[in-house]
mmCIF file of C-alpha atoms and ligand atoms in Angstrom:
data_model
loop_
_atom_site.group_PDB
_atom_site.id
_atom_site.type_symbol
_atom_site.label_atom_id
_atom_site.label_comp_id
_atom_site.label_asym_id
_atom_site.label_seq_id
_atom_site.Cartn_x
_atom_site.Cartn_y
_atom_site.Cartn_z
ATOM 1 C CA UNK N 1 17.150 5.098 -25.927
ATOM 2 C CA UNK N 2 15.317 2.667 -23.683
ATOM 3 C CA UNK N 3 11.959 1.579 -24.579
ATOM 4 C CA UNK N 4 9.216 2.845 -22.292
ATOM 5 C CA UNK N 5 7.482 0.074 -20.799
ATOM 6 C CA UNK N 6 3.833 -0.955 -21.179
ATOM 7 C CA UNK N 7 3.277 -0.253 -17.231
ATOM 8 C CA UNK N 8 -0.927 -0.469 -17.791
ATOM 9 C CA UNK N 9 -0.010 -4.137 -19.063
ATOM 10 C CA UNK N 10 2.648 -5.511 -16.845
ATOM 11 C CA UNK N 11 0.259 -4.106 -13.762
ATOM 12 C CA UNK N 12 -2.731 -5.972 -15.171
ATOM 13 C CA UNK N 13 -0.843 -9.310 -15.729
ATOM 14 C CA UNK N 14 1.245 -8.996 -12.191
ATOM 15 C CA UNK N 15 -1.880 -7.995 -10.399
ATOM 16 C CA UNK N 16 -3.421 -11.100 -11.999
ATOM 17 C CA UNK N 17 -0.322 -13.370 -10.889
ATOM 18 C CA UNK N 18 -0.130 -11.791 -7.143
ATOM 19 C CA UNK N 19 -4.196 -12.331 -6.835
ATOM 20 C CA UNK N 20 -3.594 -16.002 -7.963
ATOM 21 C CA UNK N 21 -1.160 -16.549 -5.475
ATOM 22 C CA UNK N 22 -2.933 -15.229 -2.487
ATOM 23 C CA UNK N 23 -6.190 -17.124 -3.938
ATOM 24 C CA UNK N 24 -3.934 -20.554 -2.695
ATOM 25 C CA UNK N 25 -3.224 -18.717 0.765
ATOM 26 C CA UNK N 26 -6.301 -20.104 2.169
ATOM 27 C CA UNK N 27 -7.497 -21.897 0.048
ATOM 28 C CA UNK N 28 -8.069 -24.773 2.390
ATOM 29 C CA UNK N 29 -10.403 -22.899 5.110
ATOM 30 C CA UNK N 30 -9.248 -24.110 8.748
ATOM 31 C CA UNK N 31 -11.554 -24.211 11.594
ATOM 32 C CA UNK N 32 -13.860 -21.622 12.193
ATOM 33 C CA UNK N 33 -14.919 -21.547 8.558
ATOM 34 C CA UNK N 34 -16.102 -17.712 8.974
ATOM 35 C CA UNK N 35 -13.019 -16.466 9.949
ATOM 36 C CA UNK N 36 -11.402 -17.733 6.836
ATOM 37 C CA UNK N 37 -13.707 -16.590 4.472
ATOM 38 C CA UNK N 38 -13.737 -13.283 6.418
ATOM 39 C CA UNK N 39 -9.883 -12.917 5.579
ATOM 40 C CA UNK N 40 -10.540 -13.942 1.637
ATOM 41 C CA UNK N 41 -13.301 -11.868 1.137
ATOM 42 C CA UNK N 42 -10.987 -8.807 1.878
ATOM 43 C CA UNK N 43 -7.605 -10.224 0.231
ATOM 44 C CA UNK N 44 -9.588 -11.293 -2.809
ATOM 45 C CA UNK N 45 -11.365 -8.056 -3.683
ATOM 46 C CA UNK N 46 -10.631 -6.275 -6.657
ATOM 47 C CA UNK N 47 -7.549 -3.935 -5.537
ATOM 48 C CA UNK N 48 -4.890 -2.460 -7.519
ATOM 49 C CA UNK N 49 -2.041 -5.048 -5.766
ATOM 50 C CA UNK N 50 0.107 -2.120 -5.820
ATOM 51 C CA UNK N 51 2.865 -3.083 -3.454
ATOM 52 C CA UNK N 52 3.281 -6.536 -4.315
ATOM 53 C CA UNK N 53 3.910 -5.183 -7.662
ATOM 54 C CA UNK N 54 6.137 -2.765 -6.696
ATOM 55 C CA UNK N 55 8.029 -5.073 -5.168
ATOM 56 C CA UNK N 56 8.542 -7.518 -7.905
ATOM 57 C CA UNK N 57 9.173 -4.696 -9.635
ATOM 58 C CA UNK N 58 11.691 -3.436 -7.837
ATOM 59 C CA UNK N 59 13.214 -7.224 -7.706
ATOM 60 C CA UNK N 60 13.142 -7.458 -11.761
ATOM 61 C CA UNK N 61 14.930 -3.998 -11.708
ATOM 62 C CA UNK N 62 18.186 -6.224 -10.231
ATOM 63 C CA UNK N 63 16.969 -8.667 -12.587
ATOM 64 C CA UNK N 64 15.186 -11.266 -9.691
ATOM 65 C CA UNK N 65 12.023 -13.193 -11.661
ATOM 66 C CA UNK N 66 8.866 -12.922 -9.738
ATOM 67 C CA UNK N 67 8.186 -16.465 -8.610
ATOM 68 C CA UNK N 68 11.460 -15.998 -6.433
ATOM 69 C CA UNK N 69 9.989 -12.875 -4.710
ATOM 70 C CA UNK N 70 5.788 -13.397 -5.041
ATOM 71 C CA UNK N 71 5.727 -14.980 -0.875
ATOM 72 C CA UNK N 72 7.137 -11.990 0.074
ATOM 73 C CA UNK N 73 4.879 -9.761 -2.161
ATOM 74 C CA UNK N 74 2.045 -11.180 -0.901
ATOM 75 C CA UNK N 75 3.068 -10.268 2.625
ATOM 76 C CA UNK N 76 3.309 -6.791 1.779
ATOM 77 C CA UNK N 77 -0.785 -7.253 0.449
ATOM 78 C CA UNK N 78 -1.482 -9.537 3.828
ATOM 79 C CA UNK N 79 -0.702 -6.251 5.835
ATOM 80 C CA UNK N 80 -2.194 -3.737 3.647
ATOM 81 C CA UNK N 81 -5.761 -5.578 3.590
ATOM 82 C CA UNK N 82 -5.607 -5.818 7.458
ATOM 83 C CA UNK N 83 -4.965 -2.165 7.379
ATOM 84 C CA UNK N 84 -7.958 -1.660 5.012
ATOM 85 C CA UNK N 85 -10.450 -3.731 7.025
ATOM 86 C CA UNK N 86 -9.542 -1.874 10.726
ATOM 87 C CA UNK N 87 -9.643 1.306 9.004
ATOM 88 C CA UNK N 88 -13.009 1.068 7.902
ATOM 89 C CA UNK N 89 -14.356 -0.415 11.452
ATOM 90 C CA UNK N 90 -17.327 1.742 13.179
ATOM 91 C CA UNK N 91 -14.861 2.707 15.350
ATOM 92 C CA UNK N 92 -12.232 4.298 12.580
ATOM 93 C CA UNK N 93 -13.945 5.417 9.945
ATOM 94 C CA UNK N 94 -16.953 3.968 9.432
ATOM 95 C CA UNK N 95 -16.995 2.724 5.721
ATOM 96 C CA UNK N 96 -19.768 0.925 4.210
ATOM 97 C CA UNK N 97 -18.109 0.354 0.681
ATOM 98 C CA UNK N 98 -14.533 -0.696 0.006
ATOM 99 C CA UNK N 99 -13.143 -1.979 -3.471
ATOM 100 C CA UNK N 100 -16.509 -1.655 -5.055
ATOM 101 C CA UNK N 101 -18.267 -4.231 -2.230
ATOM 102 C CA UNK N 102 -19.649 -4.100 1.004
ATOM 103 C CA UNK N 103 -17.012 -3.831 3.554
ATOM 104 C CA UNK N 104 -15.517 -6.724 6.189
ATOM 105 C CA UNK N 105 -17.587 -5.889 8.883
ATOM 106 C CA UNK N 106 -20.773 -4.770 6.348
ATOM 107 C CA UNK N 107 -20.719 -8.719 5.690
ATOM 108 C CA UNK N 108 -19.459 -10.590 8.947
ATOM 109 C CA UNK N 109 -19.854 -8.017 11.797
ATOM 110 C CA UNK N 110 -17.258 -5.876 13.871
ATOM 111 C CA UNK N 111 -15.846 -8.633 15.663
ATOM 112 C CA UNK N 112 -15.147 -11.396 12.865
ATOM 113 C CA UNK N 113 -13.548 -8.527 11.021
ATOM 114 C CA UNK N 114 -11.543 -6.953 13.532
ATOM 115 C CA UNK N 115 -10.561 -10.976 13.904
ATOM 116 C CA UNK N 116 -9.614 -11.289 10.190
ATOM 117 C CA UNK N 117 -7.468 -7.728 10.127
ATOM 118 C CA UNK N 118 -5.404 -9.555 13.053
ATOM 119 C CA UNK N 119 -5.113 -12.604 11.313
ATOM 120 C CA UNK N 120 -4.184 -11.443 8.132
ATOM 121 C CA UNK N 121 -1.666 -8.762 9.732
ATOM 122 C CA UNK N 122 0.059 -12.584 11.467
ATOM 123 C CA UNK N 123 -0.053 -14.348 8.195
ATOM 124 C CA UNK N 124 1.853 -11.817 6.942
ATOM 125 C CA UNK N 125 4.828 -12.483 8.986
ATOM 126 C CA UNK N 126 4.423 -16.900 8.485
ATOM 127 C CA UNK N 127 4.111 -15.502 5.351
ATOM 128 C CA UNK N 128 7.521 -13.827 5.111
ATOM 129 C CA UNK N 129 9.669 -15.973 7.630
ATOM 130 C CA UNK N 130 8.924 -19.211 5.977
ATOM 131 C CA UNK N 131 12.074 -20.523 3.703
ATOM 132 C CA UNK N 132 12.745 -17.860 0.837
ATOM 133 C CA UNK N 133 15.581 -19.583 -0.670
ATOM 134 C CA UNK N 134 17.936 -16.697 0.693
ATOM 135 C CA UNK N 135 20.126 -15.714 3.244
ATOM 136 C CA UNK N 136 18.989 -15.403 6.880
ATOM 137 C CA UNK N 137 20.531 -12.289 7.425
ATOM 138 C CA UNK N 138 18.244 -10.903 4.137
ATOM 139 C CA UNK N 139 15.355 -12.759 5.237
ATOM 140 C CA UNK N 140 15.669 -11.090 8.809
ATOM 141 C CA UNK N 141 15.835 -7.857 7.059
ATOM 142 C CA UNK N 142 12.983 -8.034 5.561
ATOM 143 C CA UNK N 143 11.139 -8.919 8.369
ATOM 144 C CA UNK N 144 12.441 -6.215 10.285
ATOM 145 C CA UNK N 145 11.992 -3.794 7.248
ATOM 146 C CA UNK N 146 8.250 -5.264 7.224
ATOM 147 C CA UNK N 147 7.613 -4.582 10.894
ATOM 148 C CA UNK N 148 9.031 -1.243 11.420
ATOM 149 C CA UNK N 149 6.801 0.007 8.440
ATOM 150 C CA UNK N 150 3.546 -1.945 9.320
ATOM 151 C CA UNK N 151 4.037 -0.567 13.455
ATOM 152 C CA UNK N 152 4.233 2.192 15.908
ATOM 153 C CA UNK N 153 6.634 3.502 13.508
ATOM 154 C CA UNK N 154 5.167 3.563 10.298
ATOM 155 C CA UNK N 155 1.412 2.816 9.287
ATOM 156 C CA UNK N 156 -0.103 2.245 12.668
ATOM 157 C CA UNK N 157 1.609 5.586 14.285
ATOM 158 C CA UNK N 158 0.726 7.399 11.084
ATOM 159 C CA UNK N 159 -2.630 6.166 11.495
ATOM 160 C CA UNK N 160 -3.105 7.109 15.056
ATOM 161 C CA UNK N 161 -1.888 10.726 13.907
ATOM 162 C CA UNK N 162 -4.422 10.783 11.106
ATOM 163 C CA UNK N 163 -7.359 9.590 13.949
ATOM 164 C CA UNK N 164 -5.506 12.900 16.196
ATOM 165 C CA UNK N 165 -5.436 15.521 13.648
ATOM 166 C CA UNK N 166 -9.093 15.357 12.872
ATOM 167 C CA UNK N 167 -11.560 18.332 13.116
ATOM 168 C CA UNK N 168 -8.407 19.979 13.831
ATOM 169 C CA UNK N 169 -6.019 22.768 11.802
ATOM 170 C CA UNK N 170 -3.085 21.019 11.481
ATOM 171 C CA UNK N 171 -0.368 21.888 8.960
ATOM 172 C CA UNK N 172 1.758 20.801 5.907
ATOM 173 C CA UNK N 173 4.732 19.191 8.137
ATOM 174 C CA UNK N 174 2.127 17.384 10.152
ATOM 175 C CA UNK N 175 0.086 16.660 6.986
ATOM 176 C CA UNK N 176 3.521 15.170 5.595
ATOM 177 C CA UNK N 177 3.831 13.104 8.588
ATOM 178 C CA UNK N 178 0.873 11.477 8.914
ATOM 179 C CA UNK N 179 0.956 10.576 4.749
ATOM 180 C CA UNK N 180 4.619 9.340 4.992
ATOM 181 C CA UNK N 181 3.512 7.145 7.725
ATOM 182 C CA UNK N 182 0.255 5.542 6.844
ATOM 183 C CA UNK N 183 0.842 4.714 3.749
ATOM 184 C CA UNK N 184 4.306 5.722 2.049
ATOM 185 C CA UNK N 185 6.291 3.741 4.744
ATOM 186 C CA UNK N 186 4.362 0.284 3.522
ATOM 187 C CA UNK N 187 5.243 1.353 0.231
ATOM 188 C CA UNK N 188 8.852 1.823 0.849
ATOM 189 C CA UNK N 189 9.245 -1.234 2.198
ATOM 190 C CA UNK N 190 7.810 -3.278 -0.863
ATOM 191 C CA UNK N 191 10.928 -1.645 -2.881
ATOM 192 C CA UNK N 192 13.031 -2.374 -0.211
ATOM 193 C CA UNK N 193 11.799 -6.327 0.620
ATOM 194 C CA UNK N 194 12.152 -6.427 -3.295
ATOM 195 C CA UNK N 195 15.594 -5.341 -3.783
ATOM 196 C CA UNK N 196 16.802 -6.918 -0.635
ATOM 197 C CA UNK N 197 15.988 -10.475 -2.837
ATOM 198 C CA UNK N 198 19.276 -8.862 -4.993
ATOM 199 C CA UNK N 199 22.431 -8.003 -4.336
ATOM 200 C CA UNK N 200 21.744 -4.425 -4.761
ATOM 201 C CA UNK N 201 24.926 -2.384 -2.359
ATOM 202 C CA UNK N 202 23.653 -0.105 0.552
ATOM 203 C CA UNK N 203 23.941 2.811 -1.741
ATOM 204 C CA UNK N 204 21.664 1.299 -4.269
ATOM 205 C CA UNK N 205 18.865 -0.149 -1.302
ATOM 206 C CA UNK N 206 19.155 3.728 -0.099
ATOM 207 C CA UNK N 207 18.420 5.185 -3.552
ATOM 208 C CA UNK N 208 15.082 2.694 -3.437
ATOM 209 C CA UNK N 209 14.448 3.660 0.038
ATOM 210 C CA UNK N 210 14.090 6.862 -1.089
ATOM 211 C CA UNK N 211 12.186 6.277 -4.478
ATOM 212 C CA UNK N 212 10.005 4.304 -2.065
ATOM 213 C CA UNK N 213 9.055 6.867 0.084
ATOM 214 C CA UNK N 214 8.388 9.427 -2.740
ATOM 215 C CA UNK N 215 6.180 7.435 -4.677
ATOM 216 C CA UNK N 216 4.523 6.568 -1.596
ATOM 217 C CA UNK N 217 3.776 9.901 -0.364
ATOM 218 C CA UNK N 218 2.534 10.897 -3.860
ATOM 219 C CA UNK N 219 0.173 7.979 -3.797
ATOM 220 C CA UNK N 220 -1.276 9.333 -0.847
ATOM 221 C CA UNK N 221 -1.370 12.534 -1.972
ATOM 222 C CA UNK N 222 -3.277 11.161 -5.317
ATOM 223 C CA UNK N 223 -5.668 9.639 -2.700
ATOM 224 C CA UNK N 224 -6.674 12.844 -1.243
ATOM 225 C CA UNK N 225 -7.439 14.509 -4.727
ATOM 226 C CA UNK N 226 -9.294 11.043 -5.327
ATOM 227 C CA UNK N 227 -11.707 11.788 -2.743
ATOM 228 C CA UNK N 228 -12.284 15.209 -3.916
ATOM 229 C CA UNK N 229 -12.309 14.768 -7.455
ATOM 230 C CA UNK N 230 -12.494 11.091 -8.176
ATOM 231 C CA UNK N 231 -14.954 8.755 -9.623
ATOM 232 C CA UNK N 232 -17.122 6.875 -6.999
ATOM 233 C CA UNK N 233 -17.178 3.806 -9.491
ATOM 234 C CA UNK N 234 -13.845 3.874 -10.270
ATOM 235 C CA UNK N 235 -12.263 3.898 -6.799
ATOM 236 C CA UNK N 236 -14.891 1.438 -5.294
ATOM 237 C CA UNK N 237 -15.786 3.487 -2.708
ATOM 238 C CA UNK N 238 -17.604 6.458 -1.858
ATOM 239 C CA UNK N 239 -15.727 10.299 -2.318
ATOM 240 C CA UNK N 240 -15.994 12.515 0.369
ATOM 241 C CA UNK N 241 -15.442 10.574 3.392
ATOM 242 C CA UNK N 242 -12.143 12.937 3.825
ATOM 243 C CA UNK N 243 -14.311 15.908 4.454
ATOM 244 C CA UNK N 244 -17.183 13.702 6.238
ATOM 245 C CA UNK N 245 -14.703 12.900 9.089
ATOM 246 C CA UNK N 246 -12.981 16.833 8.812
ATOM 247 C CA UNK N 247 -9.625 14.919 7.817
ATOM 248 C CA UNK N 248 -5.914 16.689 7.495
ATOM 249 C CA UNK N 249 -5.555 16.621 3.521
ATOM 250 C CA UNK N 250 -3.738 18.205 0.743
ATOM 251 C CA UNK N 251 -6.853 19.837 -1.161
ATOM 252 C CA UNK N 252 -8.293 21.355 2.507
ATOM 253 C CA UNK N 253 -4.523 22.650 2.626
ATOM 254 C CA UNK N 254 -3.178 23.688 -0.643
ATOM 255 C CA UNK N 255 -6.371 23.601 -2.679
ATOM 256 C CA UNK N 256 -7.127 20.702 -5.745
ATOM 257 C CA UNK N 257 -4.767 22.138 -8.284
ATOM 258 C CA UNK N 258 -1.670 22.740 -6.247
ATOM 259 C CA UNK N 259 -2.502 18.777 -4.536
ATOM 260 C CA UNK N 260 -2.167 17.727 -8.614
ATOM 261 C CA UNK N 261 1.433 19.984 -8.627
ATOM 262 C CA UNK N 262 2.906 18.296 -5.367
ATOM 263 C CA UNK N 263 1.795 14.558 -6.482
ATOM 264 C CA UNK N 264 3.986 15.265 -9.463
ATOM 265 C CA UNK N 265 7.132 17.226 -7.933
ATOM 266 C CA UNK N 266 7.219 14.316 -5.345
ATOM 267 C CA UNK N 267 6.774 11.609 -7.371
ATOM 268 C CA UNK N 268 9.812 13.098 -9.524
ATOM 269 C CA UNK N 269 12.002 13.432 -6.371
ATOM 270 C CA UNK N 270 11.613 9.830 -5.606
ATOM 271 C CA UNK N 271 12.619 9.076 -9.322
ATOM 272 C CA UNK N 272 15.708 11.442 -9.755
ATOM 273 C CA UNK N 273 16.708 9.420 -6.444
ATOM 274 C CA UNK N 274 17.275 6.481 -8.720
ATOM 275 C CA UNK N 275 18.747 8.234 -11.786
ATOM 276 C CA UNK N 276 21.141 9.765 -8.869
ATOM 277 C CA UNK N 277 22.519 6.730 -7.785
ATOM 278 C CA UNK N 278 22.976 5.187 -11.823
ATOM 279 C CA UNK N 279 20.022 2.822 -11.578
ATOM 280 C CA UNK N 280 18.466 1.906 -14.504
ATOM 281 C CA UNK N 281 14.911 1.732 -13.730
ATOM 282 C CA UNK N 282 12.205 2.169 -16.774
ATOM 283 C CA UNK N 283 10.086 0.346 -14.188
ATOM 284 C CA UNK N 284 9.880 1.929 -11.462
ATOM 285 C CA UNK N 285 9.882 5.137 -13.400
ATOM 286 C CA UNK N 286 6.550 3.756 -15.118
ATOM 287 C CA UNK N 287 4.804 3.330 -12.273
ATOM 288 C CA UNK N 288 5.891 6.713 -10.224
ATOM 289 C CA UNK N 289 4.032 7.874 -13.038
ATOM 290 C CA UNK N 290 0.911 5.860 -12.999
ATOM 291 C CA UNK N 291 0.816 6.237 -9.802
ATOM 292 C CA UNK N 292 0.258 10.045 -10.111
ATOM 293 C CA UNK N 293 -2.044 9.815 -13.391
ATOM 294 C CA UNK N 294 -4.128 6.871 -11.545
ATOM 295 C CA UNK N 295 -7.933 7.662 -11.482
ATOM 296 C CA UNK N 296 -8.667 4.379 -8.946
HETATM 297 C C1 GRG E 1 -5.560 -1.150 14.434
HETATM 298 C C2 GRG E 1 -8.054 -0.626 14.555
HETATM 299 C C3 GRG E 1 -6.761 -0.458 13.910
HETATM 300 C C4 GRG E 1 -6.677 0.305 12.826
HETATM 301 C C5 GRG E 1 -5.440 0.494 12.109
HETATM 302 C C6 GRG E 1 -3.243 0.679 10.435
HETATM 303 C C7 GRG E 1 -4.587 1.051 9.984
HETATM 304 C C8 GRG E 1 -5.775 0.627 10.711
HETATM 305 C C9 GRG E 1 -4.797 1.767 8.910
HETATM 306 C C10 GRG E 1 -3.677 2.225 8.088
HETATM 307 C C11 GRG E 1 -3.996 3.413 7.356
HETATM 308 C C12 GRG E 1 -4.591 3.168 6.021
HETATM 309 C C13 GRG E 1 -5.750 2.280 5.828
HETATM 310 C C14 GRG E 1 -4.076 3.832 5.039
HETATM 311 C C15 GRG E 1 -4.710 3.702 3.730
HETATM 312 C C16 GRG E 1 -3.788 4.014 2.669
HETATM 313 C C17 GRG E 1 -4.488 3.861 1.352
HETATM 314 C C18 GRG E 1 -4.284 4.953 0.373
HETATM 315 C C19 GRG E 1 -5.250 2.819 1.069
HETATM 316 C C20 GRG E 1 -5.833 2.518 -0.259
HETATM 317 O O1 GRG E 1 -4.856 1.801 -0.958
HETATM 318 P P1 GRG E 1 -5.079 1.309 -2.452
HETATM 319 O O2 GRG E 1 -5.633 2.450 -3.267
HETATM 320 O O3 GRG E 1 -6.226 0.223 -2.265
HETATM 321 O O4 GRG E 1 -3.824 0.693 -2.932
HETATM 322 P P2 GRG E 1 -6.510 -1.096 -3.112
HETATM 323 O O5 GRG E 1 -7.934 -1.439 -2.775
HETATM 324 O O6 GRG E 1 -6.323 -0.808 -4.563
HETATM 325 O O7 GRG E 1 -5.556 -2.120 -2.610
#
């Protein structure tokens, strides 16, 4: 039998080598000086690094090392702290606290950090198109797989749904859609950029896709019992901001305990998806499962 991995371990030590990587991004500040240290402030705050680690993860799974795939897994952090900085704008929704700090805009005011979100969201892509030691037609992959997530069609429309659907009595299949969008898509495409860096077949990137997109919805899901139920010190920010701005969620849906249930039964989907297709993945089984049991 496989031995189960230490996931608590490998997610402090990867988190540690994705947040020194990004710490060299800029570590040079160009010219204006505030917009730079607008864009660290955000990308070096204390998060989780999730989806870069999920996609080394997914890279190690094919048995690619992490210095081969850490550019592109910092792209996939690039767009997600853009994300987080817009969304907590005045004109979103209104955050003061984010990752246990004052947020973007708290410290350098609306414009710099609406500035820094677009700059970081840019990066991302000199981030990912600069030579990867890889094929073009991969690399181009990626880049698409990056875009469609980050856009119209993944975070940003899922996003703009979220914004639509407040104050309003929406149900589960729109619920589903706006999750899958804002968040799981981003998340599906870590696993994806990751196992592109391998020669995993189609069938293989498929079963990922869908692991992906599992995991990701059941880390949203997580999020929404997190800001019922969660620990204002441990997620950085303050609970209840779901019910301050009359938000579509799981608990105002299903109710707390049934949120729990779903978190589980779809984090399980997205792993049977790789048992399914014969991939050997103690991994990415590890985390599916922290990501459910997470309490930040
Ligand atoms: C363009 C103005 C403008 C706004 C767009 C695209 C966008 C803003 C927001 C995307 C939606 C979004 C912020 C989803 C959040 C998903 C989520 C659960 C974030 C928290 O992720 P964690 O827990 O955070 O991984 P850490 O801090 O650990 O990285």
């Amino acid at each position: 039998m496989a031995v189960k991995p230490d996931v608590d371990a490998y997610i402090a030590e990867m988190g540690r080598t994705v947040t020194d990587y990004l710490s060299t991004l800029f570590a040079n500040p160009g010219r204006p000086a505030r917009l730079f240290e607008s864009m660290n402030y955000s990308l070096l705050g204390a998060g989780k690094r999730l989806r870069p680690i999920l996609c080394i993860a997914a890279a190690e799974t094919f048995g690619v090392g992490v210095d081969k795939v850490l550019p592109a897994a910092a792209a996939l952090e690039l767009v997600h702290c853009y994300s987080l900085i817009h969304d907590d704008l005045p004109i979103i929704d209104n955050d003061d606290l984010r990752r246990g700090r004052p947020t973007n805009h708290k410290v350098y005011g609306d414009a710099t950090a609406l500035l820094a979100g677009d700059a970081l969201l840019t990066y991302a892509f000199e981030q990912l198109s600069q030579p990867l030691g890889i094929s073009a037609d991969k690399q181009l992959q990626m880049i698409h797989t990056l875009a469609h997530a980050a856009g119209a069609y993944g975070m940003v429309g899922g996003q703009q749904a979220d914004i639509l659907a407040e104050h309003t009595d929406g149900d589960l299949e729109l619920l589903q859609f706006i999750h899958v969008h804002k968040t799981a898509k981003l998340i599906q495409a870590s696993v994806v950029i990751g196992s592109l860096f391998a020669n995993a077949s189609s069938q293989e990137l498929d079963a990922v896709a869908k692991y992906g997109l599992s995991v990701g919805l059941a880390f949203q899901i997580v999020d929404d019992w997190l800001d019922v139920a969660g620990s204002e010190a441990e997620i950085g920010k303050p609970v209840g901001s779901d019910e301050r701005l009359q938000k579509l969620t799981y608990p105002r849906l299903v109710g707390l305990e049934k949120t729990r249930e779903l978190a589980e039964s779809t984090m399980q989907e997205g792993v049977e998806a790789l048992t399914s297709a014969g991939i050997q993945a103690p991994l990415l089984e590890a985390i599916g499962e922290y990501v459910v049991r997470r309490t930040r």
